[in-house]
mmCIF file of C-alpha atoms in Angstrom:
data_model
loop_
_atom_site.group_PDB
_atom_site.id
_atom_site.type_symbol
_atom_site.label_atom_id
_atom_site.label_comp_id
_atom_site.label_asym_id
_atom_site.label_seq_id
_atom_site.Cartn_x
_atom_site.Cartn_y
_atom_site.Cartn_z
ATOM 1 C CA MET A 963 -42.251 84.261 -11.749
ATOM 2 C CA SER A 964 -40.437 81.071 -11.636
ATOM 3 C CA ARG A 965 -41.488 78.342 -9.246
ATOM 4 C CA LEU A 966 -39.070 77.563 -6.378
ATOM 5 C CA ALA A 967 -37.408 74.182 -6.796
ATOM 6 C CA HIS A 968 -38.057 71.604 -4.349
ATOM 7 C CA PRO A 969 -35.131 70.631 -2.298
ATOM 8 C CA SER A 970 -35.223 67.200 -3.498
ATOM 9 C CA GLU A 971 -35.051 68.322 -7.109
ATOM 10 C CA HIS A 972 -31.822 70.220 -6.518
ATOM 11 C CA PRO A 973 -28.807 68.342 -8.098
ATOM 12 C CA ALA A 974 -26.699 68.705 -4.937
ATOM 13 C CA ALA A 975 -29.447 67.283 -2.769
ATOM 14 C CA ASN A 976 -29.899 64.307 -5.088
ATOM 15 C CA LEU A 977 -26.077 63.667 -4.946
ATOM 16 C CA ARG A 978 -26.177 63.927 -1.062
ATOM 17 C CA ALA A 979 -29.121 61.382 -1.064
ATOM 18 C CA ARG A 980 -27.376 58.890 -3.188
ATOM 19 C CA ASN A 981 -24.344 59.007 -1.026
ATOM 20 C CA ARG A 982 -26.167 58.817 2.298
ATOM 21 C CA PRO A 983 -25.782 55.327 3.847
ATOM 22 C CA ALA A 984 -28.999 53.199 3.705
ATOM 23 C CA PRO A 985 -30.754 52.548 6.923
ATOM 24 C CA ASN A 986 -29.881 49.326 8.717
ATOM 25 C CA ARG A 987 -32.991 47.240 8.094
ATOM 26 C CA PRO A 988 -33.425 43.646 6.955
ATOM 27 C CA ALA A 989 -33.762 42.827 3.216
ATOM 28 C CA PRO A 990 -37.297 42.487 1.983
ATOM 29 C CA ASN A 991 -37.313 38.720 1.677
ATOM 30 C CA ARG A 992 -34.848 37.767 4.404
ATOM 31 C CA PRO A 993 -36.019 37.667 8.016
ATOM 32 C CA ALA A 994 -34.052 39.655 10.465
ATOM 33 C CA PRO A 995 -31.789 37.653 12.701
ATOM 34 C CA ASN A 996 -32.965 37.057 16.232
ATOM 35 C CA GLU A 997 -32.219 34.994 19.299
ATOM 36 C CA SER A 998 -34.935 32.424 18.497
ATOM 37 C CA ASP A 999 -33.182 31.384 15.253
ATOM 38 C CA GLY A 1000 -30.177 30.223 17.090
ATOM 39 C CA PHE A 1001 -28.083 32.907 15.534
ATOM 40 C CA SER A 1002 -26.592 35.936 17.187
ATOM 41 C CA ALA A 1003 -27.367 39.283 15.679
ATOM 42 C CA GLN A 1004 -23.900 40.503 16.603
ATOM 43 C CA ARG A 1005 -21.207 40.961 13.932
ATOM 44 C CA THR A 1006 -19.043 37.723 13.628
ATOM 45 C CA PRO A 1007 -15.401 38.421 14.305
ATOM 46 C CA GLU A 1008 -13.150 38.494 11.224
ATOM 47 C CA SER A 1009 -10.951 35.663 12.808
ATOM 48 C CA ALA A 1010 -13.987 33.426 12.951
ATOM 49 C CA LEU A 1011 -14.958 34.229 9.387
ATOM 50 C CA SER A 1012 -11.540 33.325 8.088
ATOM 51 C CA GLY A 1013 -11.822 29.731 9.529
ATOM 52 C CA PRO A 1014 -9.091 27.590 10.600
ATOM 53 C CA LYS A 1015 -5.630 28.095 9.289
ATOM 54 C CA PRO A 1016 -4.731 26.394 6.006
ATOM 55 C CA GLU A 1017 -2.019 24.145 7.671
ATOM 56 C CA LYS A 1018 -4.737 22.742 10.016
ATOM 57 C CA LEU A 1019 -6.885 21.662 6.941
ATOM 58 C CA ARG A 1020 -3.865 19.608 5.454
ATOM 59 C CA ARG A 1021 -4.311 15.903 5.602
ATOM 60 C CA ILE A 1022 -1.858 13.705 7.376
ATOM 61 C CA GLY A 1023 1.354 13.581 5.509
ATOM 62 C CA SER A 1024 0.357 15.893 2.736
ATOM 63 C CA GLY A 1025 2.772 18.491 3.991
ATOM 64 C CA ARG A 1026 5.706 16.275 3.996
ATOM 65 C CA ARG A 1027 8.030 16.210 1.153
ATOM 66 C CA PRO A 1028 7.943 12.826 -0.743
ATOM 67 C CA ALA A 1029 11.589 13.121 -1.519
ATOM 68 C CA VAL A 1030 12.395 13.307 2.290
ATOM 69 C CA GLY A 1031 10.263 10.183 2.665
ATOM 70 C CA LEU A 1032 11.948 8.406 -0.140
ATOM 71 C CA LEU A 1033 15.407 9.273 1.379
ATOM 72 C CA ALA A 1034 14.405 8.068 4.832
ATOM 73 C CA ALA A 1035 13.006 4.836 3.284
ATOM 74 C CA ALA A 1036 16.258 4.285 1.531
ATOM 75 C CA VAL A 1037 18.254 4.870 4.533
ATOM 76 C CA LEU A 1038 15.964 2.455 6.617
ATOM 77 C CA LEU A 1039 16.404 -0.183 3.925
ATOM 78 C CA VAL A 1040 20.249 0.072 4.097
ATOM 79 C CA LEU A 1041 20.216 -0.266 7.881
ATOM 80 C CA VAL A 1042 17.782 -3.336 7.764
ATOM 81 C CA ILE A 1043 20.062 -4.956 5.132
ATOM 82 C CA ILE A 1044 23.061 -4.502 7.435
ATOM 83 C CA ALA A 1045 21.156 -5.991 10.280
ATOM 84 C CA SER A 1046 20.041 -8.781 8.219
ATOM 85 C CA LEU A 1047 23.698 -9.692 7.452
ATOM 86 C CA VAL A 1048 24.894 -9.142 10.991
ATOM 87 C CA VAL A 1049 22.329 -10.307 13.360
ATOM 88 C CA GLY A 1050 21.090 -13.804 13.741
ATOM 89 C CA ALA A 1051 21.427 -16.916 15.940
ATOM 90 C CA ARG A 1052 25.181 -16.199 15.631
ATOM 91 C CA ASP A 1053 26.069 -12.530 15.462
ATOM 92 C CA VAL A 1054 28.712 -11.595 12.955
ATOM 93 C CA PRO A 1055 30.900 -8.519 13.300
ATOM 94 C CA PHE A 1056 30.307 -5.908 10.576
ATOM 95 C CA GLY A 1057 34.000 -6.056 9.474
ATOM 96 C CA THR A 1058 33.635 -9.688 8.814
ATOM 97 C CA VAL A 1059 30.662 -9.156 6.724
ATOM 98 C CA LEU A 1060 32.681 -6.628 4.651
ATOM 99 C CA ASP A 1061 35.573 -9.189 4.362
ATOM 100 C CA ALA A 1062 33.099 -11.742 3.130
ATOM 101 C CA LEU A 1063 31.632 -9.497 0.527
ATOM 102 C CA PHE A 1064 35.052 -8.048 -0.796
ATOM 103 C CA ARG A 1065 37.801 -10.487 0.484
ATOM 104 C CA PRO A 1066 36.093 -13.859 0.948
ATOM 105 C CA ASP A 1067 37.946 -16.584 2.783
ATOM 106 C CA PRO A 1068 36.306 -19.980 2.713
ATOM 107 C CA ALA A 1069 38.478 -21.020 5.851
ATOM 108 C CA VAL A 1070 36.695 -18.512 8.011
ATOM 109 C CA THR A 1071 33.363 -19.917 9.475
ATOM 110 C CA ASP A 1072 31.774 -16.450 9.973
ATOM 111 C CA GLN A 1073 32.300 -15.604 6.376
ATOM 112 C CA LEU A 1074 30.679 -18.887 5.308
ATOM 113 C CA VAL A 1075 27.596 -17.929 7.450
ATOM 114 C CA VAL A 1076 27.461 -14.692 5.585
ATOM 115 C CA LEU A 1077 27.989 -15.966 2.062
ATOM 116 C CA ASP A 1078 25.927 -19.160 2.352
ATOM 117 C CA LEU A 1079 23.053 -18.131 4.684
ATOM 118 C CA ARG A 1080 22.720 -14.437 5.314
ATOM 119 C CA ILE A 1081 23.148 -13.106 1.727
ATOM 120 C CA PRO A 1082 20.658 -15.458 0.066
ATOM 121 C CA ARG A 1083 17.898 -14.797 2.574
ATOM 122 C CA THR A 1084 18.517 -11.139 2.382
ATOM 123 C CA VAL A 1085 18.117 -11.212 -1.274
ATOM 124 C CA VAL A 1086 15.000 -13.283 -1.076
ATOM 125 C CA GLY A 1087 13.619 -10.826 1.368
ATOM 126 C CA LEU A 1088 14.420 -7.859 -0.874
ATOM 127 C CA LEU A 1089 12.782 -9.402 -3.858
ATOM 128 C CA ALA A 1090 9.718 -10.776 -2.007
ATOM 129 C CA GLY A 1091 9.212 -7.476 -0.125
ATOM 130 C CA LEU A 1092 9.526 -5.471 -3.379
ATOM 131 C CA ALA A 1093 6.998 -7.620 -5.059
ATOM 132 C CA LEU A 1094 4.550 -7.556 -2.236
ATOM 133 C CA GLY A 1095 4.787 -3.837 -1.562
ATOM 134 C CA LEU A 1096 4.275 -2.950 -5.161
ATOM 135 C CA ALA A 1097 1.391 -5.460 -5.551
ATOM 136 C CA GLY A 1098 -0.373 -4.048 -2.681
ATOM 137 C CA ALA A 1099 -0.125 -0.501 -3.837
ATOM 138 C CA LEU A 1100 -1.366 -1.405 -7.340
ATOM 139 C CA MET A 1101 -4.310 -3.413 -5.901
ATOM 140 C CA GLN A 1102 -5.404 -0.602 -3.661
ATOM 141 C CA GLY A 1103 -5.142 1.772 -6.339
ATOM 142 C CA VAL A 1104 -7.073 -0.148 -8.992
ATOM 143 C CA THR A 1105 -9.917 -1.235 -6.600
ATOM 144 C CA ARG A 1106 -9.752 2.151 -4.641
ATOM 145 C CA ASN A 1107 -9.943 -0.238 -1.510
ATOM 146 C CA PRO A 1108 -7.866 0.603 1.552
ATOM 147 C CA LEU A 1109 -8.075 -3.075 2.648
ATOM 148 C CA ALA A 1110 -6.788 -4.419 -0.762
ATOM 149 C CA ASP A 1111 -3.966 -6.866 -0.117
ATOM 150 C CA PRO A 1112 -2.754 -9.940 -1.927
ATOM 151 C CA GLY A 1113 -3.393 -12.053 1.284
ATOM 152 C CA LEU A 1114 -6.735 -10.549 1.986
ATOM 153 C CA LEU A 1115 -8.253 -10.636 -1.487
ATOM 154 C CA GLY A 1116 -7.305 -14.313 -2.042
ATOM 155 C CA VAL A 1117 -4.498 -13.805 -4.576
ATOM 156 C CA ASN A 1118 -1.926 -15.591 -2.377
ATOM 157 C CA ALA A 1119 -4.410 -18.363 -1.630
ATOM 158 C CA GLY A 1120 -5.088 -18.964 -5.208
ATOM 159 C CA ALA A 1121 -1.401 -19.101 -5.945
ATOM 160 C CA SER A 1122 -0.706 -21.527 -2.976
ATOM 161 C CA LEU A 1123 -3.485 -23.824 -4.049
ATOM 162 C CA PHE A 1124 -1.912 -24.098 -7.477
ATOM 163 C CA VAL A 1125 1.505 -24.668 -6.134
ATOM 164 C CA VAL A 1126 0.149 -27.421 -3.897
ATOM 165 C CA ALA A 1127 -1.496 -28.986 -6.885
ATOM 166 C CA GLY A 1128 1.738 -28.827 -8.820
ATOM 167 C CA ILE A 1129 3.513 -30.538 -5.980
ATOM 168 C CA ALA A 1130 0.930 -33.245 -5.389
ATOM 169 C CA VAL A 1131 -0.143 -33.932 -8.990
ATOM 170 C CA PHE A 1132 2.886 -33.152 -11.095
ATOM 171 C CA GLY A 1133 5.630 -33.687 -8.598
ATOM 172 C CA VAL A 1134 7.146 -30.244 -9.114
ATOM 173 C CA THR A 1135 9.993 -29.418 -6.685
ATOM 174 C CA SER A 1136 11.769 -26.446 -7.947
ATOM 175 C CA ALA A 1137 10.817 -22.784 -7.461
ATOM 176 C CA LEU A 1138 11.006 -22.195 -11.178
ATOM 177 C CA GLY A 1139 8.271 -24.864 -11.554
ATOM 178 C CA TYR A 1140 6.315 -23.372 -8.799
ATOM 179 C CA VAL A 1141 6.222 -19.979 -10.251
ATOM 180 C CA TRP A 1142 4.089 -21.071 -13.278
ATOM 181 C CA PHE A 1143 1.466 -22.677 -11.086
ATOM 182 C CA ALA A 1144 1.609 -19.699 -8.897
ATOM 183 C CA PHE A 1145 0.972 -17.246 -11.829
ATOM 184 C CA VAL A 1146 -2.253 -19.258 -12.943
ATOM 185 C CA GLY A 1147 -3.505 -19.465 -9.331
ATOM 186 C CA ALA A 1148 -3.077 -15.763 -8.755
ATOM 187 C CA ALA A 1149 -4.690 -14.789 -11.978
ATOM 188 C CA VAL A 1150 -7.675 -17.045 -11.355
ATOM 189 C CA ALA A 1151 -8.203 -15.992 -7.783
ATOM 190 C CA ALA A 1152 -7.977 -12.205 -8.665
ATOM 191 C CA SER A 1153 -10.404 -12.742 -11.502
ATOM 192 C CA VAL A 1154 -12.804 -14.627 -9.356
ATOM 193 C CA VAL A 1155 -12.673 -12.039 -6.461
ATOM 194 C CA TYR A 1156 -13.334 -9.213 -8.982
ATOM 195 C CA ILE A 1157 -16.222 -10.812 -10.723
ATOM 196 C CA ILE A 1158 -17.994 -11.847 -7.428
ATOM 197 C CA GLY A 1159 -17.372 -8.317 -6.080
ATOM 198 C CA SER A 1160 -18.815 -6.650 -9.170
ATOM 199 C CA LEU A 1161 -22.184 -8.411 -8.869
ATOM 200 C CA GLY A 1162 -25.217 -6.561 -7.689
ATOM 201 C CA ARG A 1163 -25.639 -2.786 -7.157
ATOM 202 C CA GLY A 1164 -22.824 -0.407 -6.776
ATOM 203 C CA GLY A 1165 -20.280 -2.624 -8.685
ATOM 204 C CA ALA A 1166 -16.940 -3.611 -7.028
ATOM 205 C CA THR A 1167 -17.244 -1.717 -3.825
ATOM 206 C CA PRO A 1168 -14.381 -1.966 -1.169
ATOM 207 C CA VAL A 1169 -16.613 -3.877 1.271
ATOM 208 C CA LYS A 1170 -17.697 -6.386 -1.444
ATOM 209 C CA LEU A 1171 -14.254 -7.101 -2.659
ATOM 210 C CA THR A 1172 -12.893 -7.614 0.769
ATOM 211 C CA LEU A 1173 -15.890 -10.064 1.775
ATOM 212 C CA ALA A 1174 -15.404 -11.867 -1.586
ATOM 213 C CA GLY A 1175 -11.724 -12.144 -1.034
ATOM 214 C CA THR A 1176 -12.123 -13.309 2.546
ATOM 215 C CA ALA A 1177 -14.588 -15.940 1.542
ATOM 216 C CA LEU A 1178 -12.558 -17.159 -1.357
ATOM 217 C CA THR A 1179 -9.402 -17.369 0.867
ATOM 218 C CA ALA A 1180 -11.326 -19.474 3.373
ATOM 219 C CA ALA A 1181 -12.588 -21.819 0.622
ATOM 220 C CA LEU A 1182 -9.153 -22.267 -1.056
ATOM 221 C CA THR A 1183 -7.520 -22.701 2.265
ATOM 222 C CA SER A 1184 -9.818 -25.581 3.050
ATOM 223 C CA LEU A 1185 -9.033 -27.201 -0.299
ATOM 224 C CA ILE A 1186 -5.211 -26.910 0.473
ATOM 225 C CA THR A 1187 -5.740 -28.611 3.786
ATOM 226 C CA ILE A 1188 -7.646 -31.519 2.159
ATOM 227 C CA VAL A 1189 -4.888 -31.924 -0.305
ATOM 228 C CA LEU A 1190 -2.141 -31.842 2.376
ATOM 229 C CA LEU A 1191 -3.876 -34.202 4.701
ATOM 230 C CA SER A 1192 -4.360 -36.732 2.049
ATOM 231 C CA ASP A 1193 -0.688 -36.624 0.880
ATOM 232 C CA PRO A 1194 1.977 -36.577 3.672
ATOM 233 C CA SER A 1195 4.892 -36.116 1.298
ATOM 234 C CA THR A 1196 3.254 -32.972 -0.143
ATOM 235 C CA PHE A 1197 2.654 -31.737 3.288
ATOM 236 C CA ASP A 1198 6.377 -32.178 4.302
ATOM 237 C CA ARG A 1199 7.343 -30.119 1.374
ATOM 238 C CA TYR A 1200 4.684 -27.424 1.911
ATOM 239 C CA ARG A 1201 4.602 -26.878 5.561
ATOM 240 C CA PHE A 1202 7.977 -24.933 5.927
ATOM 241 C CA TRP A 1203 7.315 -22.904 2.728
ATOM 242 C CA SER A 1204 3.718 -22.001 3.732
ATOM 243 C CA ALA A 1205 4.941 -20.145 6.875
ATOM 244 C CA GLY A 1206 6.699 -17.566 4.828
ATOM 245 C CA SER A 1207 10.411 -18.273 5.563
ATOM 246 C CA LEU A 1208 13.141 -16.438 3.800
ATOM 247 C CA SER A 1209 15.607 -19.173 4.442
ATOM 248 C CA ALA A 1210 13.796 -21.876 2.481
ATOM 249 C CA ARG A 1211 15.251 -20.733 -0.854
ATOM 250 C CA GLY A 1212 18.808 -20.255 -2.084
ATOM 251 C CA LEU A 1213 20.432 -17.540 -4.052
ATOM 252 C CA ASP A 1214 20.107 -19.405 -7.318
ATOM 253 C CA THR A 1215 16.240 -19.683 -6.865
ATOM 254 C CA ALA A 1216 16.169 -15.802 -6.206
ATOM 255 C CA LEU A 1217 18.087 -15.047 -9.431
ATOM 256 C CA GLN A 1218 15.719 -17.437 -11.372
ATOM 257 C CA LEU A 1219 12.651 -15.550 -10.210
ATOM 258 C CA ALA A 1220 14.213 -12.176 -10.307
ATOM 259 C CA PRO A 1221 13.350 -11.458 -13.980
ATOM 260 C CA PHE A 1222 9.642 -12.042 -13.307
ATOM 261 C CA ILE A 1223 9.754 -9.546 -10.439
ATOM 262 C CA LEU A 1224 11.659 -7.077 -12.540
ATOM 263 C CA VAL A 1225 9.190 -7.124 -15.321
ATOM 264 C CA GLY A 1226 6.348 -6.718 -12.809
ATOM 265 C CA ALA A 1227 8.175 -3.809 -11.082
ATOM 266 C CA ILE A 1228 8.528 -2.147 -14.515
ATOM 267 C CA LEU A 1229 4.827 -2.500 -15.230
ATOM 268 C CA ALA A 1230 4.136 -1.048 -11.786
ATOM 269 C CA ALA A 1231 6.301 1.887 -12.553
ATOM 270 C CA THR A 1232 4.449 2.676 -15.669
ATOM 271 C CA ALA A 1233 1.210 2.509 -13.826
ATOM 272 C CA GLY A 1234 1.712 5.509 -11.671
ATOM 273 C CA ARG A 1235 -0.018 8.024 -13.952
ATOM 274 C CA MET A 1236 -2.736 5.624 -14.788
ATOM 275 C CA LEU A 1237 -3.612 5.096 -11.070
ATOM 276 C CA ASN A 1238 -3.651 8.870 -10.490
ATOM 277 C CA ALA A 1239 -6.323 9.122 -13.306
ATOM 278 C CA LEU A 1240 -8.339 6.070 -11.878
ATOM 279 C CA ALA A 1241 -8.392 7.765 -8.503
ATOM 280 C CA LEU A 1242 -10.577 10.414 -9.961
ATOM 281 C CA GLY A 1243 -13.178 7.962 -11.149
ATOM 282 C CA ASP A 1244 -13.642 6.021 -14.486
ATOM 283 C CA ASP A 1245 -15.795 8.807 -16.105
ATOM 284 C CA LEU A 1246 -13.259 11.593 -15.357
ATOM 285 C CA ALA A 1247 -10.356 9.371 -16.092
ATOM 286 C CA ARG A 1248 -11.875 8.729 -19.589
ATOM 287 C CA GLY A 1249 -12.342 12.511 -19.991
ATOM 288 C CA LEU A 1250 -8.732 13.105 -19.352
ATOM 289 C CA GLY A 1251 -8.028 10.678 -22.154
ATOM 290 C CA GLN A 1252 -6.957 7.626 -19.990
ATOM 291 C CA ASN A 1253 -7.994 4.173 -21.317
ATOM 292 C CA VAL A 1254 -9.409 2.645 -18.338
ATOM 293 C CA VAL A 1255 -9.575 -0.900 -19.583
ATOM 294 C CA ALA A 1256 -5.846 -0.730 -20.683
ATOM 295 C CA ALA A 1257 -4.797 0.654 -17.255
ATOM 296 C CA ARG A 1258 -6.536 -2.124 -15.345
ATOM 297 C CA ILE A 1259 -5.046 -4.849 -17.627
ATOM 298 C CA VAL A 1260 -1.521 -3.451 -17.033
ATOM 299 C CA CYS A 1261 -2.111 -3.386 -13.351
ATOM 300 C CA PHE A 1262 -3.677 -6.855 -13.394
ATOM 301 C CA VAL A 1263 -0.678 -8.354 -15.272
ATOM 302 C CA ALA A 1264 1.786 -6.587 -12.767
ATOM 303 C CA VAL A 1265 -0.168 -7.955 -9.726
ATOM 304 C CA VAL A 1266 -0.065 -11.555 -11.119
ATOM 305 C CA LEU A 1267 3.743 -11.460 -11.902
ATOM 306 C CA LEU A 1268 4.491 -9.896 -8.562
ATOM 307 C CA CYS A 1269 2.292 -11.999 -6.427
ATOM 308 C CA GLY A 1270 3.031 -15.149 -8.217
ATOM 309 C CA SER A 1271 6.818 -14.676 -7.958
ATOM 310 C CA ALA A 1272 6.713 -13.672 -4.324
ATOM 311 C CA THR A 1273 4.521 -16.579 -3.257
ATOM 312 C CA ALA A 1274 6.758 -18.973 -5.160
ATOM 313 C CA LEU A 1275 9.837 -17.555 -3.712
ATOM 314 C CA ALA A 1276 8.886 -16.965 0.015
ATOM 315 C CA GLY A 1277 5.323 -18.541 0.583
ATOM 316 C CA PRO A 1278 2.074 -16.741 1.116
ATOM 317 C CA ILE A 1279 3.135 -13.809 3.145
ATOM 318 C CA VAL A 1280 0.294 -11.445 4.231
ATOM 319 C CA PHE A 1281 -0.083 -7.915 5.453
ATOM 320 C CA VAL A 1282 2.974 -6.511 3.721
ATOM 321 C CA GLY A 1283 0.963 -5.483 0.839
ATOM 322 C CA LEU A 1284 -1.701 -4.021 3.226
ATOM 323 C CA ALA A 1285 0.431 -1.890 5.553
ATOM 324 C CA VAL A 1286 3.334 -0.795 3.262
ATOM 325 C CA PRO A 1287 1.115 1.372 0.817
ATOM 326 C CA HIS A 1288 -0.447 3.189 3.657
ATOM 327 C CA LEU A 1289 2.934 4.141 5.160
ATOM 328 C CA ALA A 1290 3.978 5.227 1.789
ATOM 329 C CA ARG A 1291 1.002 7.428 1.318
ATOM 330 C CA TRP A 1292 1.717 8.972 4.726
ATOM 331 C CA PHE A 1293 4.614 10.647 3.054
ATOM 332 C CA ALA A 1294 3.705 10.712 -0.687
ATOM 333 C CA GLY A 1295 0.083 11.867 -0.353
ATOM 334 C CA PRO A 1296 -2.283 11.002 -3.149
ATOM 335 C CA ASP A 1297 0.296 10.705 -5.973
ATOM 336 C CA TYR A 1298 0.758 7.175 -6.867
ATOM 337 C CA ARG A 1299 4.072 7.856 -8.583
ATOM 338 C CA TRP A 1300 5.575 8.526 -5.225
ATOM 339 C CA THR A 1301 3.467 5.934 -3.443
ATOM 340 C CA LEU A 1302 4.879 3.105 -5.838
ATOM 341 C CA ALA A 1303 8.510 4.321 -5.392
ATOM 342 C CA LEU A 1304 8.158 4.396 -1.606
ATOM 343 C CA SER A 1305 6.312 0.994 -1.487
ATOM 344 C CA ALA A 1306 9.299 -0.580 -3.529
ATOM 345 C CA LEU A 1307 11.552 0.601 -0.563
ATOM 346 C CA LEU A 1308 9.454 0.065 2.434
ATOM 347 C CA GLY A 1309 8.167 -3.404 1.367
ATOM 348 C CA PRO A 1310 11.560 -5.062 1.609
ATOM 349 C CA ALA A 1311 12.523 -3.027 4.656
ATOM 350 C CA LEU A 1312 9.381 -4.312 6.563
ATOM 351 C CA LEU A 1313 9.979 -7.932 5.504
ATOM 352 C CA LEU A 1314 13.684 -7.962 6.399
ATOM 353 C CA LEU A 1315 12.918 -6.309 9.602
ATOM 354 C CA ALA A 1316 10.387 -8.898 10.559
ATOM 355 C CA ASP A 1317 12.882 -11.597 9.550
ATOM 356 C CA VAL A 1318 15.536 -10.025 11.901
ATOM 357 C CA ILE A 1319 13.083 -9.767 14.761
ATOM 358 C CA GLY A 1320 12.212 -13.385 14.247
ATOM 359 C CA ARG A 1321 15.899 -14.460 14.526
ATOM 360 C CA VAL A 1322 16.431 -12.366 17.675
ATOM 361 C CA ILE A 1323 13.351 -13.275 19.812
ATOM 362 C CA ALA A 1324 13.641 -16.954 19.516
ATOM 363 C CA ARG A 1325 17.421 -17.641 19.903
ATOM 364 C CA PRO A 1326 19.094 -20.019 19.064
ATOM 365 C CA GLY A 1327 15.990 -20.941 16.853
ATOM 366 C CA GLU A 1328 13.982 -18.385 14.791
ATOM 367 C CA ILE A 1329 10.428 -17.547 13.827
ATOM 368 C CA GLU A 1330 9.619 -17.216 10.320
ATOM 369 C CA ALA A 1331 9.242 -13.808 8.772
ATOM 370 C CA GLY A 1332 5.696 -14.426 7.554
ATOM 371 C CA LEU A 1333 4.449 -15.151 11.197
ATOM 372 C CA VAL A 1334 6.264 -11.996 12.475
ATOM 373 C CA VAL A 1335 4.676 -9.824 9.687
ATOM 374 C CA ALA A 1336 1.131 -11.202 10.493
ATOM 375 C CA PHE A 1337 1.724 -10.307 14.038
ATOM 376 C CA LEU A 1338 2.863 -6.804 13.201
ATOM 377 C CA GLY A 1339 0.185 -6.249 10.515
ATOM 378 C CA ALA A 1340 -2.843 -7.311 12.568
ATOM 379 C CA PRO A 1341 -3.103 -4.025 14.497
ATOM 380 C CA VAL A 1342 -2.774 -2.220 11.065
ATOM 381 C CA LEU A 1343 -5.776 -4.198 9.755
ATOM 382 C CA ILE A 1344 -7.755 -3.437 12.882
ATOM 383 C CA ALA A 1345 -7.151 0.266 12.539
ATOM 384 C CA LEU A 1346 -8.179 0.373 8.912
ATOM 385 C CA VAL A 1347 -11.389 -1.579 9.566
ATOM 386 C CA ARG A 1348 -12.437 0.815 12.447
ATOM 387 C CA GLY A 1349 -11.463 3.538 10.048
ATOM 388 C CA THR A 1350 -9.049 5.419 12.433
ATOM 389 C CA LYS A 1351 -5.702 6.793 11.442
ATOM 390 C CA ALA A 1352 -5.950 5.366 8.006
ATOM 391 C CA VAL A 1353 -4.603 7.532 5.185
ATOM 392 C CA GLY A 1354 -7.154 7.970 2.587
ATOM 393 C CA LEU A 1355 -6.897 6.836 -1.103
#
């Protein structure tokens, strides 16, 4: 007589046992949740597990289209150019400005004001703002330092010291003569700051570069003061230029220095992809095939050309290179190709806007654009130092 099969040995019973849900008990090596652990044993809602919506995780400006920002910057620049030609100690109607540009008449006084005064200082502002905006973006990208600026890192101070030496020692009086001294001074100052900031542990950190640039700026400014106090004639030629005035140079001077700024701008345009690679770190940039040394050399040459030309043209203007790249990244995000393009438009717009404000608030006189930019840029520097509202690199 055959033995009766145990229920557990029956195929159907085994199938039902496999499909039966396991009892709700904690895993062998995992303690059961309880109130003492600070966790609730209740099921977490699905909405909480999903976390915040993706749009809430976007960084400031990352959702904005760079092309829209570029268009807005271009429109702003056009409006500021028109204001620079119209507004001043003596306002000129826009129709008269158009007549001066397309149907000039030397007998009309307002047209002479536009042709001899407004157009040259507008061109100087365009070139100097373009150079400073691009130089600031390059310096912040290479050093990965949000406080990098030709004025804060001592580059402008080095260029100014060598220009003063050229005036006092060699009797240089033309801007074309200034620019060679400015190139050498900018290169020396940038090299010294980077070498000092690279000493010690951690290499060239943002804080060390900023401290080195501030210390070097203070030292070079002291040397400039010593030279100026010992030579009154040099002081007379230097004091108006050092305030960052756009009216100190004529159109011929701007055209002489324009080729240097153009070369620097072309080098900056080619550095966009390089800066995107450097932003990932040197090791990863090398892994992607980027020559890190060559990238830094290209950026260094571009910064020297741009800062030297801008300093020789309009004096040591600060804060343009600091604020403009952050405004550009607010629209462009982390892509340096867009950041450089926006900086090339926002730099001259900011400098010309400061020049227009300086003409309006002190009528019938005027305040130099460099002083107005410093006043506008100080809150930006404070915000960056405190780490609030600063767009990351």
